[in-house]
mmCIF file of C-alpha atoms in Angstrom:
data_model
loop_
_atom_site.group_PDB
_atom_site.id
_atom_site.type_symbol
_atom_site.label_atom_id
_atom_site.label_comp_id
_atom_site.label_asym_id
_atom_site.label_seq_id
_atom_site.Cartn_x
_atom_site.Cartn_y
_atom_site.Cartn_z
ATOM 1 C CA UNK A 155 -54.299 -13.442 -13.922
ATOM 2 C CA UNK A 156 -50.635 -12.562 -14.980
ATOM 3 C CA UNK A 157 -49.493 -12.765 -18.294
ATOM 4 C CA UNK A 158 -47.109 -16.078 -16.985
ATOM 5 C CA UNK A 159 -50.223 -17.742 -15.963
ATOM 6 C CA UNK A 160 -52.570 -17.092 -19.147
ATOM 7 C CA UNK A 161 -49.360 -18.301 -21.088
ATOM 8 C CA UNK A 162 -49.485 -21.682 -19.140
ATOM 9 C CA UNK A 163 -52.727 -21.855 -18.828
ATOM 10 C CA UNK A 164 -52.930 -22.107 -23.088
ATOM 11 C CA UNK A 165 -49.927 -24.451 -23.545
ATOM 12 C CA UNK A 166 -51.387 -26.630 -21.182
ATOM 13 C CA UNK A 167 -54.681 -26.634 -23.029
ATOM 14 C CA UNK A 168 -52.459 -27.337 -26.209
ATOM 15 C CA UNK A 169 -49.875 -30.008 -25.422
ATOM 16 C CA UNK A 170 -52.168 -32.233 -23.602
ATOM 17 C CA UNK A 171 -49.176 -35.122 -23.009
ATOM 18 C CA UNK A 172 -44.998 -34.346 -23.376
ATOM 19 C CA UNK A 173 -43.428 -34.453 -26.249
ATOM 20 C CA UNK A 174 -43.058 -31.713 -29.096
ATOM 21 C CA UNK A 175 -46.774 -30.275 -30.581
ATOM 22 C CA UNK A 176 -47.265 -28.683 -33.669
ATOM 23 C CA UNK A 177 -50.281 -26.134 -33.046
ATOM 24 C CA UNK A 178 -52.728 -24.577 -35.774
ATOM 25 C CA UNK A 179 -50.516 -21.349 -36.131
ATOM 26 C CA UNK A 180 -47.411 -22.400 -38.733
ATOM 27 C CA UNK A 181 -44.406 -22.264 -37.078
ATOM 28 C CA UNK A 182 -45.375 -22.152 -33.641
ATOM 29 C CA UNK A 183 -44.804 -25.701 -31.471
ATOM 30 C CA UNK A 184 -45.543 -26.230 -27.497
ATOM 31 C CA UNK A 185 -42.777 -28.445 -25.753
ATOM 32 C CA UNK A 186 -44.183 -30.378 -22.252
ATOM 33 C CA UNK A 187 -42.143 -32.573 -20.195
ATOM 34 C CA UNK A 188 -44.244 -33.302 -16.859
ATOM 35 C CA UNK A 189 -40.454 -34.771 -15.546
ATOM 36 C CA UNK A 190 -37.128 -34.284 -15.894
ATOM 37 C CA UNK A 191 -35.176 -35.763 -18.198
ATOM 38 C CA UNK A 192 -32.168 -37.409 -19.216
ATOM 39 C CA UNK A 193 -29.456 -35.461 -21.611
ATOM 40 C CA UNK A 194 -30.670 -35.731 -25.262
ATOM 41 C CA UNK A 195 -29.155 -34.735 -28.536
ATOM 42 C CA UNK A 196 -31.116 -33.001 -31.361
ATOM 43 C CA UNK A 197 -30.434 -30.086 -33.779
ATOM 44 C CA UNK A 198 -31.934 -26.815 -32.507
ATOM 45 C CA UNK A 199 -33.001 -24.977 -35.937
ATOM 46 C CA UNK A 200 -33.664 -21.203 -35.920
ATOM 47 C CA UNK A 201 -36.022 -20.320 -33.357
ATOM 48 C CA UNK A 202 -37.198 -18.493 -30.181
ATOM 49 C CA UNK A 203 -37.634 -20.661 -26.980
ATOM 50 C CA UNK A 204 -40.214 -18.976 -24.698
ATOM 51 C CA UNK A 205 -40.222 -20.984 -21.413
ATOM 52 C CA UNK A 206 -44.038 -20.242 -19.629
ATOM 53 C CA UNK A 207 -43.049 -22.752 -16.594
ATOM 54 C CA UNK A 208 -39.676 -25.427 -15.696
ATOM 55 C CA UNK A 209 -36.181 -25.182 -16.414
ATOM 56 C CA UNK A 210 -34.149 -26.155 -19.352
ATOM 57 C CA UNK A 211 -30.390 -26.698 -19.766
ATOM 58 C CA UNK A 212 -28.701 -26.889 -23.271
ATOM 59 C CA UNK A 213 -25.224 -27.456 -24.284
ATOM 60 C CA UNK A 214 -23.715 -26.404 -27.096
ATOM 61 C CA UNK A 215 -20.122 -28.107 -26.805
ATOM 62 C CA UNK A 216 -18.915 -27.271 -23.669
ATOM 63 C CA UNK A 217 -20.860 -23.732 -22.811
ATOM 64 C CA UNK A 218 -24.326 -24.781 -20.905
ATOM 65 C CA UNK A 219 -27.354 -22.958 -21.781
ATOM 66 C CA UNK A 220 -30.110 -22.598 -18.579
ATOM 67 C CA UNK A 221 -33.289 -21.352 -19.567
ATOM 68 C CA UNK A 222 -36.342 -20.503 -17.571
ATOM 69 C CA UNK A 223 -39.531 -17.736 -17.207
ATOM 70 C CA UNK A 224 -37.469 -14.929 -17.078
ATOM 71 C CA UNK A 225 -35.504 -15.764 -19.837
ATOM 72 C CA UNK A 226 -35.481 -16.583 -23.381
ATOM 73 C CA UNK A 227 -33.224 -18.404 -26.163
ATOM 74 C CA UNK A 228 -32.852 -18.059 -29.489
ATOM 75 C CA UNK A 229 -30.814 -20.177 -31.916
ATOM 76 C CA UNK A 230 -30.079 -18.220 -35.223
ATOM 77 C CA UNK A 231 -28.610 -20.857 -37.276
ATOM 78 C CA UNK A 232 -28.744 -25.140 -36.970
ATOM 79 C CA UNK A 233 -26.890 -26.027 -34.117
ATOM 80 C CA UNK A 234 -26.428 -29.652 -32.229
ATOM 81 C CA UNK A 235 -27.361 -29.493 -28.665
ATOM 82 C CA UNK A 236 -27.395 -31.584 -26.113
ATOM 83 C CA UNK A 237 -30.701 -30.387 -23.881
ATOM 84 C CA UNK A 238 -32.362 -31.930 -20.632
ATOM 85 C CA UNK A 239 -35.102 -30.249 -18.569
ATOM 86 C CA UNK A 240 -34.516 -29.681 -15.383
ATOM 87 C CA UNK A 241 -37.458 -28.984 -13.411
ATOM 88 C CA UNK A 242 -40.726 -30.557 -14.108
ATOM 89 C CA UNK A 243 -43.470 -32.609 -12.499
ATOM 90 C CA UNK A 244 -46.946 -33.605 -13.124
ATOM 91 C CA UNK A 245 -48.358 -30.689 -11.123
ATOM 92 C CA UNK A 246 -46.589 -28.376 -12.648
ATOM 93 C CA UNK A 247 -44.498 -29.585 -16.646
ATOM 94 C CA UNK A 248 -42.018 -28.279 -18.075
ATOM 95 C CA UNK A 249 -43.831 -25.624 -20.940
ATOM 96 C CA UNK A 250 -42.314 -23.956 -23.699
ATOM 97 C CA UNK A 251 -43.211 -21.602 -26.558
ATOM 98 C CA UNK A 252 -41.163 -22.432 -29.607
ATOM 99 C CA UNK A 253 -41.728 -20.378 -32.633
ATOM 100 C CA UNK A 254 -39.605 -20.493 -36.087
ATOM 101 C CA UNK A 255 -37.367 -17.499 -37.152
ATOM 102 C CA UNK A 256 -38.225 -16.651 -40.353
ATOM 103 C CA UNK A 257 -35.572 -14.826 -41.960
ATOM 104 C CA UNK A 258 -37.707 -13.340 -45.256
ATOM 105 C CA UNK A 259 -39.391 -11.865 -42.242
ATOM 106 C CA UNK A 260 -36.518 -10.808 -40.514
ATOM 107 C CA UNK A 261 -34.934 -9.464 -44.057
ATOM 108 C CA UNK A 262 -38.136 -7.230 -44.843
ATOM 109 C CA UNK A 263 -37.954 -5.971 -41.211
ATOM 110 C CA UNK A 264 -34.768 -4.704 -41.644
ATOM 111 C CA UNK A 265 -35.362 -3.096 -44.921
ATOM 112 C CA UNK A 266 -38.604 -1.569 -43.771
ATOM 113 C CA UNK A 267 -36.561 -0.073 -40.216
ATOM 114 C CA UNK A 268 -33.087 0.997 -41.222
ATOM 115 C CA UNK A 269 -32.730 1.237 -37.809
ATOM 116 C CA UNK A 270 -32.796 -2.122 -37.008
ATOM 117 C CA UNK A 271 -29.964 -3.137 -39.468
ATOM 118 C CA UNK A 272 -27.100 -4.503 -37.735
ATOM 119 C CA UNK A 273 -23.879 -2.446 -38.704
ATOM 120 C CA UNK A 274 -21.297 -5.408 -38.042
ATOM 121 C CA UNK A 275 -21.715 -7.934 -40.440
ATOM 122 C CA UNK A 276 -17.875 -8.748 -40.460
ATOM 123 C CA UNK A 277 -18.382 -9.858 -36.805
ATOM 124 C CA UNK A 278 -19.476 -12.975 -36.058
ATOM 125 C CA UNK A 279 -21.747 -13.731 -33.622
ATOM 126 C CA UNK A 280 -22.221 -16.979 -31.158
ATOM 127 C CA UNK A 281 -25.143 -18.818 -32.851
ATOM 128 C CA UNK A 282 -26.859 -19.300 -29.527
ATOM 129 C CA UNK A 283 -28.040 -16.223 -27.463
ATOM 130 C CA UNK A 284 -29.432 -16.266 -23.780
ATOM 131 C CA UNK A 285 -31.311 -13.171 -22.861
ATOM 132 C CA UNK A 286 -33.911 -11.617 -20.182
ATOM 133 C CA UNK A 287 -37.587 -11.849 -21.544
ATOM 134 C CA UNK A 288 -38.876 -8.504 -21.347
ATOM 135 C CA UNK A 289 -42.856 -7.347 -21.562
ATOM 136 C CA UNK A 290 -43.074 -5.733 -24.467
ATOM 137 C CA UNK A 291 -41.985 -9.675 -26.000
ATOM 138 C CA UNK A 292 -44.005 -11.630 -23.534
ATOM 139 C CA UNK A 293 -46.960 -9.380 -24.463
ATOM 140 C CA UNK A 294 -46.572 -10.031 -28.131
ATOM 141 C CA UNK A 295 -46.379 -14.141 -27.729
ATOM 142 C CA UNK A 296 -48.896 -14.202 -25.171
ATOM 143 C CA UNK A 297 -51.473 -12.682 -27.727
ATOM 144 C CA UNK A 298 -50.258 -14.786 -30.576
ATOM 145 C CA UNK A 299 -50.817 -18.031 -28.042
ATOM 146 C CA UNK A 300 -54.313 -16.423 -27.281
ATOM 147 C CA UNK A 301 -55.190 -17.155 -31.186
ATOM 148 C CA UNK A 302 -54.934 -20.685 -30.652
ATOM 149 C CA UNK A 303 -58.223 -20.518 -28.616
ATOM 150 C CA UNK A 304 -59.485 -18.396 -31.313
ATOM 151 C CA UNK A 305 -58.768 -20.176 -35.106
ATOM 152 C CA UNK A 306 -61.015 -18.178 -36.596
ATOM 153 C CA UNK A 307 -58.788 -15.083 -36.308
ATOM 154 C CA UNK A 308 -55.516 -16.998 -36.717
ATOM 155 C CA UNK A 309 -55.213 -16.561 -40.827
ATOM 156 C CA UNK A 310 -55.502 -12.507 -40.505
ATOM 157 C CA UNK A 311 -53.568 -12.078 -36.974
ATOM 158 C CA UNK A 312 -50.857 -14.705 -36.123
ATOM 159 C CA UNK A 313 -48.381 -13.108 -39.473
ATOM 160 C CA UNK A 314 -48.969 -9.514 -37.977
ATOM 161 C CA UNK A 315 -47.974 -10.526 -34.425
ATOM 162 C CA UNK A 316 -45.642 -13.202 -35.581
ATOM 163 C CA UNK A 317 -43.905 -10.104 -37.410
ATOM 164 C CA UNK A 318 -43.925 -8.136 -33.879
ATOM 165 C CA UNK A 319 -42.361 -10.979 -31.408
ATOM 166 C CA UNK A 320 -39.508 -10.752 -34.541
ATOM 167 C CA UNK A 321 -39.371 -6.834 -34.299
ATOM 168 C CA UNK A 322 -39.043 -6.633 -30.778
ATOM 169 C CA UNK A 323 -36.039 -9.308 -30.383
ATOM 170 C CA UNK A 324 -34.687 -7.373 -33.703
ATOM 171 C CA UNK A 325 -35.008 -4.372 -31.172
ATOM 172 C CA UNK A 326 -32.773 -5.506 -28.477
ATOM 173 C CA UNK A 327 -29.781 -4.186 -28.569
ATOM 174 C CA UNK A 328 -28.453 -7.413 -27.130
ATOM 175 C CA UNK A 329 -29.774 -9.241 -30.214
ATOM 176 C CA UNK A 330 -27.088 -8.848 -32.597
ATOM 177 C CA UNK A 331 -27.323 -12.476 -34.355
ATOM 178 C CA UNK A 332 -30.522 -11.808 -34.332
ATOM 179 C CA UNK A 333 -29.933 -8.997 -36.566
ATOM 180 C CA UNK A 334 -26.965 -10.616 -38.643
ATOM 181 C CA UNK A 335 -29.814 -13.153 -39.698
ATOM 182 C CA UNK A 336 -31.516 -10.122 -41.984
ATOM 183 C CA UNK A 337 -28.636 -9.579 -43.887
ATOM 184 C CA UNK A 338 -27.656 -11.746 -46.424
ATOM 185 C CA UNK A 339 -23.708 -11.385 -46.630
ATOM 186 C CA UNK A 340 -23.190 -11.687 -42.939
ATOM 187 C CA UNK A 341 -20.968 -14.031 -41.073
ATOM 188 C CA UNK A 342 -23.333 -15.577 -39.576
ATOM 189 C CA UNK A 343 -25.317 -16.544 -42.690
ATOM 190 C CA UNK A 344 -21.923 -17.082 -44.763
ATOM 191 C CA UNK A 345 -21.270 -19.711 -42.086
ATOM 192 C CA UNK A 346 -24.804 -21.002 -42.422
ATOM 193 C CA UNK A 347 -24.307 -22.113 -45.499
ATOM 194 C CA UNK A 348 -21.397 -24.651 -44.301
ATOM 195 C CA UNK A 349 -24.168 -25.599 -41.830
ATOM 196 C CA UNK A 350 -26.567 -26.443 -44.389
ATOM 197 C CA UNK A 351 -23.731 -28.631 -46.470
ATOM 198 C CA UNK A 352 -22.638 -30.411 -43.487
ATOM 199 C CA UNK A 353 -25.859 -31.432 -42.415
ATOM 200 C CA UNK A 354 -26.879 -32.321 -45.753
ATOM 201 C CA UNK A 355 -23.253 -34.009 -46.352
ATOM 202 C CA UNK A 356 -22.272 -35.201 -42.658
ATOM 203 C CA UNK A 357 -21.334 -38.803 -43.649
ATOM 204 C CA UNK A 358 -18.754 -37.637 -45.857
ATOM 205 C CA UNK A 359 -15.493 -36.592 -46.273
ATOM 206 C CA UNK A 360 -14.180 -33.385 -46.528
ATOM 207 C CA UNK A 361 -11.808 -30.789 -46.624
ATOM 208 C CA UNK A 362 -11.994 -27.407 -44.476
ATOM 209 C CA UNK A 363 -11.363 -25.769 -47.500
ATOM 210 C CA UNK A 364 -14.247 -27.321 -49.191
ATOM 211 C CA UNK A 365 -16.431 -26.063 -47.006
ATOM 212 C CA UNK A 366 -14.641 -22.521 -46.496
ATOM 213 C CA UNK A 367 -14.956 -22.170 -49.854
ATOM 214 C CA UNK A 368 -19.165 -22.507 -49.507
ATOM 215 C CA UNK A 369 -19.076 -19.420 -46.994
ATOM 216 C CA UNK A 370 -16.212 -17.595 -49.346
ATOM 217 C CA UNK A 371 -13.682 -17.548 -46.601
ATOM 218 C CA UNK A 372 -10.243 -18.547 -45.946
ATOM 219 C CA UNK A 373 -9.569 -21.759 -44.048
ATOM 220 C CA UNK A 374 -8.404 -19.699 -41.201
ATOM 221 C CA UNK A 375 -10.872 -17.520 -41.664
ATOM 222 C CA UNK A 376 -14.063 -19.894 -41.709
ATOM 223 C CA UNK A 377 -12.309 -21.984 -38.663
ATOM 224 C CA UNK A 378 -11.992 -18.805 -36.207
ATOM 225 C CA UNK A 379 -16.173 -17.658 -37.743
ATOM 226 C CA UNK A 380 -17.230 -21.229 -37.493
ATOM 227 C CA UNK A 381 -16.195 -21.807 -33.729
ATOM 228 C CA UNK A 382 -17.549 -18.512 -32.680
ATOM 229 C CA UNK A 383 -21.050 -19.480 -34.226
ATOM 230 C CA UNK A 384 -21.572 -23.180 -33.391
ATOM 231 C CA UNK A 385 -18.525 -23.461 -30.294
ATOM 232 C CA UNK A 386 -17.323 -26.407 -31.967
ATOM 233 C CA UNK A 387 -14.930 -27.299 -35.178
ATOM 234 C CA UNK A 388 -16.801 -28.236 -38.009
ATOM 235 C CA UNK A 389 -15.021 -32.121 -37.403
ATOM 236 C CA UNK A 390 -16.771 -31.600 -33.981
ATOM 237 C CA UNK A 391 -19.798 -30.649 -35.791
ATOM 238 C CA UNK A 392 -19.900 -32.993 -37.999
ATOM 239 C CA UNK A 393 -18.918 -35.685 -35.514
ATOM 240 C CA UNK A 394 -22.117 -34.183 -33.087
ATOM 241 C CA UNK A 395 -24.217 -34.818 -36.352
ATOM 242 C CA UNK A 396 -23.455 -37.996 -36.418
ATOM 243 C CA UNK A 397 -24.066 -39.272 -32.811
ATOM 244 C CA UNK A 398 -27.585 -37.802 -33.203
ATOM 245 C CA UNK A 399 -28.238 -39.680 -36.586
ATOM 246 C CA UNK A 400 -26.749 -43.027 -35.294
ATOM 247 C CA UNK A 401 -28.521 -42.913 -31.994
ATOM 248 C CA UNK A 402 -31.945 -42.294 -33.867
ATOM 249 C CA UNK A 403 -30.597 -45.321 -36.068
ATOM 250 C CA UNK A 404 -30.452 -47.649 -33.229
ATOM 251 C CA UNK A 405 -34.154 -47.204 -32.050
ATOM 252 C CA UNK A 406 -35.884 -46.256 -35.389
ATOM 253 C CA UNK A 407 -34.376 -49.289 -37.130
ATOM 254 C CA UNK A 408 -32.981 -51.473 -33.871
ATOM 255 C CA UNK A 409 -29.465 -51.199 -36.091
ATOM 256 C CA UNK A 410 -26.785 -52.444 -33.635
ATOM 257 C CA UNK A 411 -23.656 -49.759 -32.714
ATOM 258 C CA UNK A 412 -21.505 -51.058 -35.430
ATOM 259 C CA UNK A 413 -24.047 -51.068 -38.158
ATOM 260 C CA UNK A 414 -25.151 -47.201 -37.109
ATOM 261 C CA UNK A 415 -21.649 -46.027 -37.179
ATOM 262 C CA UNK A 416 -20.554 -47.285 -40.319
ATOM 263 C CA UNK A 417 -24.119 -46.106 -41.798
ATOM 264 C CA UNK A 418 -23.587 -42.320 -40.665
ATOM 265 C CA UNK A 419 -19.662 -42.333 -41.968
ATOM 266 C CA UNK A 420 -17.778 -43.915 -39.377
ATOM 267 C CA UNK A 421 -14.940 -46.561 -41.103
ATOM 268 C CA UNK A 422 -13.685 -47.247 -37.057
ATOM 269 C CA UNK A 423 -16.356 -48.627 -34.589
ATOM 270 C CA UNK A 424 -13.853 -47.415 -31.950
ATOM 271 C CA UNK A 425 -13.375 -44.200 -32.829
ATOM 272 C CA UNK A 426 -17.419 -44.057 -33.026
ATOM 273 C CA UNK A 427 -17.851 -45.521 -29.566
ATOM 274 C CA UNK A 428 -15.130 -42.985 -28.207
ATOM 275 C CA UNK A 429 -17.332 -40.189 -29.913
ATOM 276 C CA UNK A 430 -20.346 -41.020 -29.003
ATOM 277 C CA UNK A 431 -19.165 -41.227 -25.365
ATOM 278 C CA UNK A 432 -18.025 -38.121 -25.350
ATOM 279 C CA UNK A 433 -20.729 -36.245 -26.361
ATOM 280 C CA UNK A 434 -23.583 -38.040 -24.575
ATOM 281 C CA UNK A 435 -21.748 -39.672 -21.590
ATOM 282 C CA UNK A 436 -22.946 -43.103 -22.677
ATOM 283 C CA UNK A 437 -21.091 -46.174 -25.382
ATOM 284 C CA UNK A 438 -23.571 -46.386 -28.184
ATOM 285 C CA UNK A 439 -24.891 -49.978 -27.305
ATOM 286 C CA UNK A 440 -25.785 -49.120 -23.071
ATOM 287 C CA UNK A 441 -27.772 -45.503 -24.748
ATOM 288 C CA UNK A 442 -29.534 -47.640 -27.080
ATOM 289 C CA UNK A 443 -30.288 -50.617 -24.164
ATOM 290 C CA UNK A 444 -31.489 -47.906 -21.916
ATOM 291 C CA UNK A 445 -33.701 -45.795 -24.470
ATOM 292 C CA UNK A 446 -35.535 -48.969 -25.350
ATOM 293 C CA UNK A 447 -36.404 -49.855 -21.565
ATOM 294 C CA UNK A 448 -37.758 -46.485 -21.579
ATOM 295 C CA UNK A 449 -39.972 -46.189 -24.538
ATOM 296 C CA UNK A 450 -38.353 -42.381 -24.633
ATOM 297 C CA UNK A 451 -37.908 -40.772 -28.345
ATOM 298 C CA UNK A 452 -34.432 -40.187 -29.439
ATOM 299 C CA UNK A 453 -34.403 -36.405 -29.858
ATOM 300 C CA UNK A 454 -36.076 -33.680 -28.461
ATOM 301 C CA UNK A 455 -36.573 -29.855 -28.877
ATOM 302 C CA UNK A 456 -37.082 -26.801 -27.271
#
């Protein structure tokens, strides 16, 4: 049996229906679709996306993302995407291996191997990274998925192989946001901390210099970072942000589109409609109609 195989084989075991599953090893949640699906918004926090079997496609603004088997993505700081699988049937789902980045992890990796410490902090890096799988990293998250058949070992194994799948995409010298995420006074985590005000803060107002100030940057300074990391403006952030908490809105309370854009910040229900078009293809009250019909969940992951 290849490794591929044994991989689906477990998530199958473990995500008996679609949807997102949380498993017995912290961190680590199996995605299934057994169809394709329709574009969805939801905010990718920092983690590894292994795909066992399927296709995946996730934009981040305007740049698409495809992921599949021989690949792998990573998101290194809280981004909004807009995802859909792809490929996917009953016979054979969509499967994915999501696991958490955790960055005290990450941070005593890099003090422990100097020579994983990334030299360019001053650089920032996209906040989304494509890359091949290799077998050294399919090796190490195949053997943490084999714990799930095996709880009795998870408590003493899964944080020592958890700590290896981080050391090996630490390793590749592709990987640099990987790397920017174990030092404190990067770019990348200097932007992160606008990212953590703004979703904290997103049906505000604000000034770019508010926020520049957070990451100790000038305006044009923290623009140029931000873009690189998320694609987007932080008004295109924040306006992304808002979509996804308005369209939740509309099927978790049955708020109509007015009522959801005024709740998440908008004063205009035109200029809401016109965003919320843009980004998901769709006027607010037709999305919500159709998602209804449906039964299908607002957000996704992985």
């Amino acid at each position: 049996m290849s490794a591929l195989t044994e991989m689906t084989d477990i998530l199958l075991r473990h995500a008996p229906g679609d949807g997102m599953h949380a498993t017995r090893i912290a961190g680590l949640q199996i995605m299934r679709s057994a169809s394709p699906t329709v574009s969805v918004p939801t905010v990718y926090t920092p983690m590894l996306c292994l795909v066992a079997q399927g296709r995946k496609q996730a934009m981040l603004g305007a740049a698409a993302y495809l992921y599949h088997p021989q690949m792998y993505l990573v998101a290194s700081v809280d981004l909004p995407i807009v995802g859909s699988v792809i490929e996917a049937s009953a016979a054979q789902p969509y499967l994915c291996f999501c696991l958490d980045l955790d960055t005290a992890v990450l941070s005593d990796l890099a003090i422990n191997h100097p020579e994983l410490v990334e030299p360019r902090r001053d650089a920032a890096q996209a906040g989304l990274l494509l890359n091949h799988s290799t077998p050294q990293l399919q090796d190490a998250a195949l053997r943490l998925a084999r714990l799930l058949d095996q709880a009795h070992e998870i408590a003493a194994l899964a944080p020592l192989i958890i700590r290896e799948v981080l050391y090996r995409l630490m390793a590749d010298p592709a990987n640099a946001v990987v790397r920017q995420m174990a030092i404190a006074d990067s770019r990348l985590n200097q932007i992160s901390k606008a990212i953590a005000w703004l979703r904290e803060h997103y049906a505000q107002h604000f000034s770019i210099e508010q926020i520049a100030d957070l990451s100790a940057m000038s305006r044009s300074t923290f623009h140029a970072h931000f873009k690189t990391v998320t694609s987007m403006t932080p008004l295109e952030y924040r306006s992304h942000l808002r979509v996804q908490e308005a369209r939740r809105l509309m099927l978790a309370e049955a708020l109509n589109a007015a009522d959801a854009g005024f709740r998440v910040g908008y004063e205009s229900a035109s200029q809401f409609s016109r965003d919320y078009a843009r980004i998901l293809g769709v006027p607010p009250a037709r999305d919500a109609q159709r998602l209804r019909a449906s039964g299908q969940d607002a957000t996704e992951a992985a």
